[in-house]
Coordinates of C-alpha atoms and ligand atoms in Angstrom, one line a residue:
M5 CA 81.1 154.3 115.4
G6 CA 84.1 153.7 117.1
F7 CA 85.6 156.5 115.1
L8 CA 84.0 159.1 117.5
K9 CA 85.9 157.8 120.6
P10 CA 89.1 159.9 120.4
Y11 CA 86.8 163.0 120.1
V12 CA 84.9 162.1 123.3
G13 CA 88.1 162.1 125.2
K14 CA 89.4 165.2 123.7
Y15 CA 86.3 167.2 124.2
S16 CA 84.7 165.9 127.3
R17 CA 86.1 168.6 129.3
P18 CA 84.7 171.8 127.5
F19 CA 81.6 169.6 127.0
L20 CA 81.2 169.2 130.8
T21 CA 82.0 172.9 131.1
A22 CA 79.0 173.8 128.8
V23 CA 76.8 171.3 130.9
L24 CA 77.8 173.2 133.9
F25 CA 76.6 176.5 132.5
L26 CA 73.5 174.6 131.1
L27 CA 72.6 173.5 134.6
F28 CA 73.0 177.1 136.0
E29 CA 70.7 178.3 133.0
A30 CA 68.2 176.0 133.6
L31 CA 68.2 176.8 137.6
C32 CA 67.6 180.4 136.6
D33 CA 65.0 179.6 134.4
L34 CA 63.1 177.5 137.0
M35 CA 63.2 180.2 139.7
Q36 CA 61.5 182.8 137.5
P37 CA 57.8 182.0 137.6
T38 CA 57.9 181.4 141.3
I39 CA 59.5 184.7 142.0
M40 CA 56.7 186.3 139.7
S41 CA 54.0 184.4 141.5
K42 CA 55.3 186.2 144.8
I43 CA 55.4 189.6 143.4
I44 CA 51.8 189.3 142.2
D45 CA 50.4 187.5 145.3
V46 CA 52.4 189.2 148.1
G47 CA 53.7 192.6 146.6
V48 CA 50.8 193.5 144.3
A49 CA 47.8 192.1 146.0
G50 CA 49.2 193.4 149.3
G51 CA 50.3 196.8 148.1
D52 CA 53.7 196.3 149.1
L53 CA 55.7 198.4 146.5
H54 CA 59.1 197.9 148.6
Y55 CA 58.5 193.9 148.0
V56 CA 57.6 194.5 144.3
F57 CA 60.9 196.4 143.8
K58 CA 63.0 193.9 145.9
M59 CA 61.6 191.0 144.1
G60 CA 61.9 192.4 140.8
G61 CA 65.4 193.4 141.5
L62 CA 66.1 189.7 142.3
M63 CA 64.2 188.6 139.2
L64 CA 66.4 191.0 137.1
L65 CA 69.7 189.7 138.8
I66 CA 68.9 186.1 138.0
T67 CA 67.8 186.9 134.4
A68 CA 71.2 188.7 134.0
L69 CA 72.9 185.5 135.5
G70 CA 71.1 183.3 133.1
A71 CA 71.7 185.3 130.1
I72 CA 75.3 185.3 131.1
S73 CA 75.7 181.6 131.6
A74 CA 73.7 181.1 128.3
S75 CA 76.1 183.2 126.3
T76 CA 79.3 181.6 127.7
R77 CA 77.8 178.3 127.1
N78 CA 77.2 179.2 123.5
V79 CA 80.5 180.2 123.0
V80 CA 82.0 176.9 124.5
S81 CA 79.5 174.8 122.4
S82 CA 80.2 176.6 119.3
H83 CA 83.9 176.2 119.7
V84 CA 83.6 172.6 120.6
S85 CA 81.3 171.5 117.7
Q86 CA 83.3 173.7 115.2
N87 CA 86.6 172.2 116.2
F88 CA 85.1 168.8 116.2
G89 CA 83.7 169.0 112.8
T90 CA 86.9 170.5 111.3
E91 CA 89.0 167.9 112.8
L92 CA 86.4 165.1 111.6
R93 CA 86.5 166.5 108.3
S94 CA 90.3 166.4 108.0
N95 CA 90.6 163.1 109.3
L96 CA 88.0 161.7 107.1
F97 CA 89.8 163.6 104.2
R98 CA 93.1 162.0 105.3
K99 CA 91.6 158.6 105.6
I100 CA 90.0 158.8 102.0
Q101 CA 93.5 159.8 100.6
S102 CA 95.0 156.9 102.3
L103 CA 92.7 154.4 100.6
S104 CA 93.8 152.4 97.7
F105 CA 91.9 152.4 94.4
A106 CA 90.6 148.9 95.2
N107 CA 88.9 150.4 98.4
L108 CA 87.9 153.6 96.6
D109 CA 86.1 151.7 93.9
R110 CA 83.6 150.4 96.5
F111 CA 82.1 153.8 97.0
D112 CA 80.3 156.1 94.9
R113 CA 82.5 159.0 94.5
A114 CA 79.7 161.4 94.8
S115 CA 78.7 159.9 98.0
L116 CA 82.2 160.3 99.3
V117 CA 81.6 164.2 98.8
T118 CA 78.3 164.1 100.7
R119 CA 80.0 162.3 103.3
L120 CA 82.9 164.6 103.7
T121 CA 80.5 167.6 103.6
N122 CA 76.9 167.1 104.5
D123 CA 77.4 164.3 106.9
V124 CA 80.1 165.6 108.9
N125 CA 77.9 168.5 109.0
Q126 CA 75.0 166.8 110.4
V127 CA 77.0 165.1 113.1
Q128 CA 78.5 168.6 114.0
V129 CA 75.1 170.1 114.4
F130 CA 73.9 167.2 116.6
V131 CA 76.8 167.7 119.0
N132 CA 76.0 171.3 119.2
G133 CA 72.4 170.6 119.7
L134 CA 73.3 168.1 122.4
M135 CA 75.2 170.7 124.3
R136 CA 72.1 172.9 124.1
I137 CA 69.8 170.6 125.7
F138 CA 71.8 167.8 127.6
V139 CA 70.8 168.0 131.1
K140 CA 69.0 171.3 130.5
A141 CA 65.7 169.8 129.0
P142 CA 65.2 167.1 131.3
L143 CA 65.9 169.3 134.2
L144 CA 63.8 172.1 133.1
C145 CA 60.9 169.5 132.3
L146 CA 61.2 167.5 135.8
G147 CA 61.9 170.8 137.7
G148 CA 59.0 172.3 136.0
L149 CA 56.7 169.5 137.2
V150 CA 58.1 169.5 140.4
M151 CA 57.9 173.4 141.0
A152 CA 54.3 173.7 139.5
T153 CA 53.2 170.7 141.8
R154 CA 54.5 172.5 144.5
L155 CA 53.1 175.6 143.9
N156 CA 49.8 174.2 143.5
P157 CA 48.9 170.5 143.7
R158 CA 45.2 171.2 142.7
L159 CA 46.3 172.6 139.3
A160 CA 48.9 169.9 138.7
V161 CA 46.0 167.6 137.8
V162 CA 45.9 169.4 134.5
L163 CA 49.7 168.6 134.0
A164 CA 48.8 165.0 134.7
V165 CA 46.6 165.0 131.6
V166 CA 48.5 167.4 129.3
V167 CA 52.1 166.1 129.8
P168 CA 51.4 162.4 128.7
V169 CA 49.3 163.5 125.9
V170 CA 52.3 165.7 124.4
A171 CA 54.7 163.2 125.2
I172 CA 52.8 160.5 123.3
L173 CA 52.3 163.1 120.4
I174 CA 56.2 163.4 120.2
V175 CA 56.9 159.9 120.3
I176 CA 54.5 159.3 117.4
N177 CA 55.9 162.2 115.6
M178 CA 59.5 160.8 116.0
R179 CA 58.3 157.2 114.8
V180 CA 56.6 158.5 111.8
G181 CA 59.3 161.2 111.1
F182 CA 62.3 159.4 111.4
P183 CA 62.2 157.1 108.6
K184 CA 61.1 159.9 106.6
F185 CA 64.1 162.1 107.3
K186 CA 66.5 159.2 106.5
S187 CA 64.9 158.9 103.1
V188 CA 65.2 162.5 102.6
Q189 CA 69.0 162.2 103.1
K190 CA 69.3 159.4 100.6
A191 CA 67.4 161.6 98.1
L192 CA 69.7 164.3 98.7
D193 CA 72.7 161.8 97.8
R194 CA 71.1 161.3 94.4
V195 CA 70.8 165.0 93.8
N196 CA 74.4 165.4 94.6
G197 CA 75.5 162.5 92.6
S198 CA 73.5 163.5 89.5
M199 CA 75.0 167.0 89.8
R200 CA 78.7 165.8 90.0
E201 CA 78.3 163.3 87.2
Y202 CA 76.5 166.3 85.0
L203 CA 79.5 168.8 85.9
S204 CA 82.3 166.2 85.2
G205 CA 80.6 165.3 81.8
V206 CA 79.4 168.9 81.0
R207 CA 81.5 169.1 77.7
V208 CA 80.1 165.8 76.3
V209 CA 76.6 166.8 77.2
K210 CA 76.9 170.0 75.4
A211 CA 78.4 168.2 72.6
F212 CA 75.8 165.6 72.2
N213 CA 73.0 168.3 73.0
R214 CA 71.7 166.1 75.7
F215 CA 70.6 169.0 77.8
D216 CA 67.0 167.8 78.2
Y217 CA 68.0 164.1 78.9
E218 CA 70.4 165.6 81.7
V219 CA 67.8 168.0 82.9
A220 CA 65.1 165.4 83.0
K221 CA 67.4 163.1 84.9
F222 CA 68.3 165.9 87.5
N223 CA 64.7 166.5 87.8
V224 CA 63.9 163.1 88.7
A225 CA 66.4 163.2 91.5
N226 CA 65.2 166.6 92.4
E227 CA 61.7 165.9 92.4
E228 CA 62.1 163.0 94.5
F229 CA 63.9 164.9 97.1
Q230 CA 61.1 167.3 96.9
T231 CA 58.5 164.7 97.5
K232 CA 60.4 163.0 100.4
S233 CA 61.3 166.4 102.1
V234 CA 57.6 167.7 101.7
S235 CA 56.3 164.3 103.2
A236 CA 58.6 164.6 106.2
I237 CA 57.8 168.2 106.8
R238 CA 54.1 167.7 106.4
N239 CA 54.5 165.2 109.3
M240 CA 56.0 168.0 111.2
A241 CA 53.4 170.6 110.1
V242 CA 50.6 168.1 111.5
F243 CA 52.3 167.5 114.9
S244 CA 53.8 170.8 115.9
P245 CA 50.2 172.4 115.9
L246 CA 48.7 169.6 117.6
I247 CA 51.1 169.6 120.5
M248 CA 50.6 173.3 120.7
L249 CA 46.9 173.1 120.9
T250 CA 47.1 170.3 123.6
V251 CA 49.2 172.8 125.7
N252 CA 47.1 175.7 124.9
L253 CA 43.8 173.7 126.0
G254 CA 45.8 172.9 129.2
I255 CA 46.5 176.4 129.8
V256 CA 42.7 177.4 129.2
A257 CA 42.0 174.4 131.8
V258 CA 44.4 176.0 134.2
L259 CA 42.9 179.7 133.6
W260 CA 39.3 178.3 134.0
I261 CA 39.9 176.2 136.9
G262 CA 42.2 178.7 138.6
G263 CA 39.5 181.4 137.7
L264 CA 36.9 179.7 139.5
R265 CA 39.1 178.9 142.5
V266 CA 40.2 182.7 142.7
S267 CA 36.6 183.8 142.6
Q268 CA 35.9 181.5 145.4
G269 CA 38.7 182.9 147.2
N270 CA 40.7 179.8 147.7
M271 CA 43.6 180.5 145.0
Q272 CA 45.7 183.5 144.2
V273 CA 46.1 184.9 140.7
G274 CA 50.1 184.7 140.7
H275 CA 49.9 181.0 141.1
I276 CA 47.8 180.7 137.8
I277 CA 50.4 183.0 135.9
A278 CA 53.3 181.0 137.5
F279 CA 51.6 177.9 136.7
T280 CA 51.0 178.6 133.1
N281 CA 54.8 179.8 132.8
Y282 CA 56.0 176.3 134.1
M283 CA 53.7 174.7 131.6
T284 CA 55.2 176.5 128.6
Q285 CA 58.5 175.8 130.1
I286 CA 57.8 171.9 130.2
L287 CA 56.5 172.1 126.8
F288 CA 59.6 174.0 125.5
S289 CA 61.9 171.5 127.0
L290 CA 59.8 168.5 125.6
M291 CA 60.1 170.2 122.0
M292 CA 63.7 170.7 122.6
I293 CA 64.3 167.1 123.3
S294 CA 62.3 166.0 120.3
M295 CA 64.1 168.3 118.0
V296 CA 67.5 167.1 119.4
F297 CA 66.3 163.5 118.7
N298 CA 65.4 164.5 115.2
M299 CA 69.1 165.8 114.9
Y300 CA 70.1 162.5 116.4
V301 CA 68.3 160.6 113.8
R302 CA 69.8 162.4 110.8
A303 CA 73.4 162.5 112.8
K304 CA 73.1 158.8 113.3
A305 CA 72.6 157.9 109.7
S306 CA 75.6 160.3 108.9
A307 CA 77.7 158.7 111.5
V308 CA 77.1 155.4 110.1
R309 CA 78.1 156.4 106.7
I310 CA 81.2 158.5 107.9
G311 CA 82.1 155.2 109.9
E312 CA 81.8 152.9 106.9
V313 CA 84.6 155.1 105.3
F314 CA 86.7 155.0 108.5
D315 CA 86.0 151.1 108.9
E316 CA 87.2 150.4 105.4
E317 CA 90.3 148.3 105.8
N318 CA 93.2 149.3 103.3
V319 CA 93.5 146.4 101.2
M320 CA 97.0 147.3 100.5
Q321 CA 99.7 146.9 103.2
W322 CA 101.4 150.4 103.7
D323 CA 103.3 150.2 106.7
A324 CA 104.8 146.8 107.0
G325 CA 107.1 148.0 103.9
Q326 CA 110.7 147.3 103.5
S327 CA 112.7 150.2 102.5
V328 CA 113.3 150.3 98.7
E329 CA 116.9 149.6 97.6
A330 CA 118.5 151.8 95.0
G331 CA 118.6 150.0 91.8
N332 CA 118.5 150.8 88.0
G333 CA 114.8 150.1 87.2
R334 CA 114.8 146.3 86.3
I335 CA 111.0 145.2 86.1
E336 CA 109.9 141.4 86.2
F337 CA 106.5 140.3 85.5
E338 CA 106.0 136.7 86.9
N339 CA 102.6 134.9 86.1
V340 CA 100.7 138.1 87.0
S341 CA 97.0 137.7 87.0
F342 CA 94.7 140.6 88.1
S343 CA 90.9 141.4 88.2
Y344 CA 89.0 144.4 89.3
E345 CA 85.9 142.6 90.6
G346 CA 85.1 139.4 89.2
E347 CA 86.4 138.7 85.3
P348 CA 90.1 138.5 85.2
V349 CA 91.7 141.4 83.3
L350 CA 95.2 140.1 83.1
K351 CA 96.1 136.5 82.7
R352 CA 99.5 134.9 83.7
I353 CA 101.6 137.8 82.1
T354 CA 105.1 137.1 82.3
F355 CA 108.0 139.3 80.9
T356 CA 111.2 141.2 82.0
C357 CA 112.2 144.7 81.2
N358 CA 115.9 145.3 81.6
P359 CA 117.1 148.4 83.1
G360 CA 117.3 151.3 80.6
D361 CA 115.2 149.3 78.1
T362 CA 112.2 150.9 76.5
V363 CA 109.3 148.4 76.4
G364 CA 106.5 149.0 74.2
I365 CA 103.1 147.7 74.9
I366 CA 100.3 147.5 72.3
G367 CA 97.0 145.8 72.0
S368 CA 93.4 146.7 71.2
T369 CA 91.3 148.8 73.6
G370 CA 90.2 147.1 76.6
S371 CA 93.1 144.3 76.3
G372 CA 94.6 145.3 79.7
K373 CA 97.5 147.7 79.0
S374 CA 96.6 150.4 81.4
S375 CA 95.7 147.8 84.0
L376 CA 99.1 146.3 83.6
V377 CA 101.1 149.3 84.0
N378 CA 98.9 150.6 86.9
L379 CA 99.9 147.6 88.9
L380 CA 103.6 148.9 89.0
P381 CA 103.0 151.9 91.2
R382 CA 100.7 149.5 93.3
F383 CA 97.4 151.4 92.4
Y384 CA 96.0 147.8 92.7
D385 CA 97.7 144.8 93.9
V386 CA 98.0 141.6 91.9
D387 CA 95.8 138.6 92.4
G388 CA 98.7 136.1 91.5
G389 CA 102.2 136.0 90.5
T390 CA 104.6 138.7 91.5
I391 CA 105.9 141.7 90.1
K392 CA 109.4 142.8 91.0
V393 CA 111.2 146.0 90.9
D394 CA 115.0 145.6 91.2
G395 CA 114.6 142.0 92.4
Q396 CA 112.2 143.2 95.2
D397 CA 108.4 142.1 95.2
I398 CA 106.7 145.3 95.1
R399 CA 104.0 144.1 97.6
D400 CA 106.7 144.0 100.1
L401 CA 107.7 147.7 99.5
E402 CA 106.5 150.8 100.9
P403 CA 104.3 152.2 98.4
K404 CA 105.5 155.7 98.9
Q405 CA 109.3 155.0 98.3
L406 CA 108.3 152.6 95.4
R407 CA 106.3 155.7 93.8
E408 CA 109.3 157.7 94.2
K409 CA 111.1 155.7 91.7
I410 CA 108.1 155.6 89.2
A411 CA 106.8 158.6 87.2
I412 CA 103.5 157.8 85.3
V413 CA 101.7 159.7 82.8
P414 CA 98.4 158.6 82.9
Q415 CA 96.1 157.7 80.1
K416 CA 93.4 160.5 81.1
T417 CA 95.6 163.7 81.7
T418 CA 94.9 165.6 85.0
L419 CA 96.1 168.9 85.5
F420 CA 95.3 171.0 88.4
T421 CA 94.3 174.8 88.6
G422 CA 97.3 177.0 89.0
T423 CA 100.0 177.9 86.5
I424 CA 101.8 175.7 84.0
L425 CA 104.9 176.0 86.2
E426 CA 103.2 174.7 89.2
N427 CA 101.7 172.0 87.4
I428 CA 105.0 170.9 86.2
Q429 CA 106.8 171.4 89.6
W430 CA 104.1 169.2 91.1
G431 CA 106.0 166.3 89.7
R432 CA 108.6 166.9 92.2
E433 CA 108.8 169.3 95.1
G434 CA 111.5 171.6 94.9
A435 CA 112.2 171.6 91.4
T436 CA 114.0 174.5 90.1
F437 CA 112.9 176.6 87.2
E438 CA 115.7 175.3 85.0
E439 CA 114.8 171.8 85.8
V440 CA 111.2 172.6 84.8
E441 CA 112.2 174.2 81.6
Q442 CA 114.3 171.5 80.7
A443 CA 111.6 168.7 81.2
A444 CA 109.3 170.9 79.3
K445 CA 111.9 171.1 76.3
M446 CA 112.2 167.3 76.3
A447 CA 108.2 166.9 76.4
Q448 CA 108.3 169.5 73.5
A449 CA 106.2 171.6 75.6
H450 CA 108.5 174.8 76.0
D451 CA 107.9 176.0 72.7
F452 CA 103.9 176.4 73.0
I453 CA 104.5 177.5 76.6
T454 CA 106.7 180.3 75.9
G455 CA 104.4 181.3 72.7
T456 CA 101.6 182.2 75.2
P457 CA 101.8 185.9 76.6
D458 CA 102.3 184.8 80.0
G459 CA 104.6 181.8 79.3
Y460 CA 105.2 179.4 82.5
N461 CA 103.2 181.7 84.4
T462 CA 99.9 181.0 82.3
R463 CA 97.2 180.0 84.8
L464 CA 95.3 176.7 83.8
G465 CA 91.5 176.3 84.8
Q466 CA 90.4 173.2 86.5
G467 CA 91.8 170.2 84.8
G468 CA 93.6 172.4 82.4
V469 CA 90.7 173.3 80.2
N470 CA 92.3 176.1 78.5
L471 CA 94.8 174.0 76.8
S472 CA 94.6 171.5 73.9
G473 CA 94.4 167.8 74.3
G474 CA 98.1 167.6 72.7
Q475 CA 99.4 170.5 75.0
K476 CA 97.9 168.8 78.0
Q477 CA 99.4 165.7 77.3
R478 CA 102.9 167.3 76.9
V479 CA 102.7 169.3 80.2
S480 CA 101.6 165.9 81.7
I481 CA 104.8 164.3 80.2
A482 CA 107.0 167.3 81.6
R483 CA 105.6 166.9 84.9
A484 CA 106.7 163.1 84.9
L485 CA 110.1 163.9 83.5
V486 CA 110.8 166.6 86.1
R487 CA 110.4 163.8 88.7
N488 CA 113.7 162.2 87.6
P489 CA 112.5 158.8 87.8
E490 CA 114.2 155.3 87.4
I491 CA 111.1 154.2 85.5
L492 CA 108.8 156.1 83.4
I493 CA 105.6 154.9 82.3
L494 CA 103.7 156.6 79.5
D495 CA 100.1 155.3 79.0
D496 CA 99.1 156.5 75.6
S497 CA 100.6 159.9 76.3
T498 CA 101.3 160.8 72.8
S499 CA 97.9 159.8 71.4
A500 CA 96.8 163.6 70.9
V501 CA 100.5 164.6 69.7
D502 CA 101.0 164.8 65.9
V503 CA 103.4 162.2 64.6
A504 CA 106.2 164.9 64.1
T505 CA 106.2 166.2 67.7
E506 CA 105.8 162.5 69.1
A507 CA 109.0 161.6 67.2
K508 CA 110.8 164.7 68.9
I509 CA 109.7 163.7 72.2
K510 CA 110.9 160.2 71.6
E511 CA 114.2 161.5 70.4
A512 CA 114.6 163.7 73.5
L513 CA 113.5 160.8 75.8
K514 CA 116.2 158.7 74.1
A515 CA 118.8 161.1 74.8
Y516 CA 117.8 161.8 78.4
A517 CA 116.6 158.4 79.1
K518 CA 120.1 156.6 79.2
G519 CA 119.6 154.3 81.9
L520 CA 115.7 155.1 82.3
T521 CA 113.4 152.1 82.0
C522 CA 110.4 153.1 80.1
L523 CA 107.0 151.5 79.5
L524 CA 105.4 153.0 76.7
I525 CA 101.8 152.3 75.7
A526 CA 100.6 153.1 72.5
Q527 CA 97.8 152.6 69.9
R528 CA 100.1 153.4 66.8
I529 CA 102.6 150.7 66.0
T530 CA 105.0 153.4 64.8
S531 CA 105.1 154.6 68.5
V532 CA 106.4 151.5 69.8
M533 CA 108.2 150.0 66.6
D534 CA 111.9 151.0 67.5
A535 CA 111.5 149.8 71.2
D536 CA 114.0 147.3 72.7
L537 CA 111.0 145.1 73.5
I538 CA 107.3 144.8 72.5
V539 CA 104.6 143.2 74.4
V540 CA 101.4 142.5 72.8
L541 CA 98.3 142.2 74.8
D542 CA 95.1 140.7 73.6
Q543 CA 92.1 140.1 76.0
G544 CA 94.4 140.1 79.1
E545 CA 96.8 137.6 77.6
L546 CA 100.4 138.2 76.6
V547 CA 100.2 136.8 73.0
G548 CA 103.6 138.4 71.6
Y549 CA 106.9 139.4 73.1
G550 CA 110.0 140.4 71.3
T551 CA 111.4 143.1 69.0
H552 CA 109.4 144.3 66.0
D553 CA 111.0 142.2 63.5
E554 CA 110.6 139.3 65.6
L555 CA 107.1 139.7 66.1
L556 CA 106.3 140.6 62.5
K557 CA 107.3 137.0 62.0
T558 CA 105.8 135.2 64.8
C559 CA 102.9 136.9 66.2
D560 CA 99.3 137.0 64.6
V561 CA 98.0 139.7 66.5
Y562 CA 100.9 142.0 66.0
Q563 CA 100.8 141.4 62.2
Q564 CA 97.1 142.2 62.2
I565 CA 97.9 145.6 64.0
Y566 CA 100.7 146.3 61.6
R567 CA 98.5 145.3 58.6
S568 CA 95.6 147.6 59.6
Q569 CA 97.8 150.5 60.4
I570 CA 100.7 150.5 57.9
G571 CA 98.4 148.9 55.2
K572 CA 100.9 146.8 53.7
E573 CA 101.1 143.0 53.3
V574 CA 103.7 141.4 55.7
Q575 CA 106.2 139.5 53.7
Ligands
LIG628 N1 88.6 147.8 83.7 C1 87.7 147.7 85.0 N2 88.0 148.8 86.0 C2 88.9 149.8 85.7 C3 89.4 149.8 84.6 C4 89.4 148.8 83.7 O1 86.9 147.0 84.9 O2 88.7 150.7 86.6 C5 88.3 146.8 82.8 C6 87.8 147.1 81.4 C7 88.6 146.4 80.4 C8 89.9 145.8 81.2 O3 89.7 146.4 82.5 O4 87.6 145.2 80.0 C9 90.9 146.4 80.8 O5 91.0 147.8 80.6 P1 92.4 148.6 80.4 O6 91.8 150.2 80.8 O7 93.5 148.0 81.1 O8 92.4 148.5 78.9 P2 93.4 149.3 78.0 O9 94.2 148.2 77.3 O10 94.2 150.1 78.7 O11 92.4 149.8 76.9 P3 92.6 151.4 76.1 O12 93.4 151.1 75.1 O13 91.2 151.7 75.7 O14 93.3 152.3 77.1
LIG629 MG1 94.1 152.2 78.5

């Protein structure tokens, strides 16, 4: 939990201020019952109205002071806990953003959301709770004991019985309750996870009419959450009344013993009232302590989960990078091997891509095409071998600068909520409208964009839901082109675009792409046929490397693909 340290330093001053006010608040609370007993025993019993008014005024004054310090403390503690929570959330978000894919793969995405929201919230609630009871509750408890005993040592016998019983009850409650609250939190995680997965796949669910299945799946998680919560709350439902009962029995005992003594003439009524007041104060403080302990357990579980993210060491070196030298986009793969976790996905891949060349990459699905190009912007680092860009090993480079050079159109198009213009501009900050328009024209997106009523200002829903698959791909290509990269990676980016439009895009790219190195992944052989160089992958291995004509002669896998798609026998 080392991640909390900086906040301790930062917030210790306002925290101590809050504690100071708490102290004052507790002292005010402690004085009240004694003053009241005096009013009754001296003022009322002796018929001294003047004394009653005097002490009543004092009581009012102390109450007012207590109230003022309570609200000041509230302001301070809300300020501290809210600021702390916001800062922690933002730091956690930044940390998550800084992590590489390999790191992120270790966390369930849904749990990252829960960590960022619910878990931070739990810690924040605990910090706030701490500022409400820290010092105050122990002081009220001990002070109440001392004051009550001083007031009347004989009645204190009742306390000697009640307080230990209540304390034991609270301890048992915590022992039983804590593991239960922990499992409640885990169950909540599963509810969140199930919901998130459902929402991200909602279209598929609808398409396959799998509502019942999904509802059933959600219900399992939901009901588990219910069972766990009910069991945890049932615990509280038993213990809280039990504690109340013990204290009330204690009060009955005080009234009974006190009543006997008063009638015998050796105790005053005010003492009894003050004494019961102290008893409720003691009980109240014990309850507060147990409540905050409860918060503590949840907060601790949450803090551990937050800590896990903060402790995640980035597997990629980010800072020690050399600066990237200007080049012209030469790419060399030397003996590159790579695996996600376990099975190798790429095995000893070697090829070179000259500046300005277009390299086509083809191979059956799952052969490692996407994995290969994802190594280039360092989404992942290689396991063996080296990848060089303009002669520099990319592992020595600052990823940010490296990524400046590269524009990627990922296989899964991702667009953001906002206008089309914003989405394309997203590729490069400060791109002018003309540049955006030019990029859109090259990506063959300009025509359909201007065909919509709002043109470039058409708003896209989340993930670009109101565009067709091919339209999304073209906007996504435009976004990459506006970046003006040295290296352009198109990962199956024209799969949803018709052949004629694809040809136009390639035409435009060729004109624009003088000097632009382009990696082009495709399923269709016609998409890569005219590339300067074609790389054929099969189960993570490079099985062919050359131009279309060369490969047709030499590469079995390429021949097979050609035959299956073009349907002609190769001579
Ligand atoms: N793989 C993972 N984790 C990932 C991505 C892929 O384990 O995050 C595996 C799945 C597959 C292999 O790596 O066995 C290669 O996947 P890749 O996506 O590189 O294949 P592809 O050639 O791009 O397939 P497709 O044509 O379907 O896009
Ligand atoms: Mg792929």
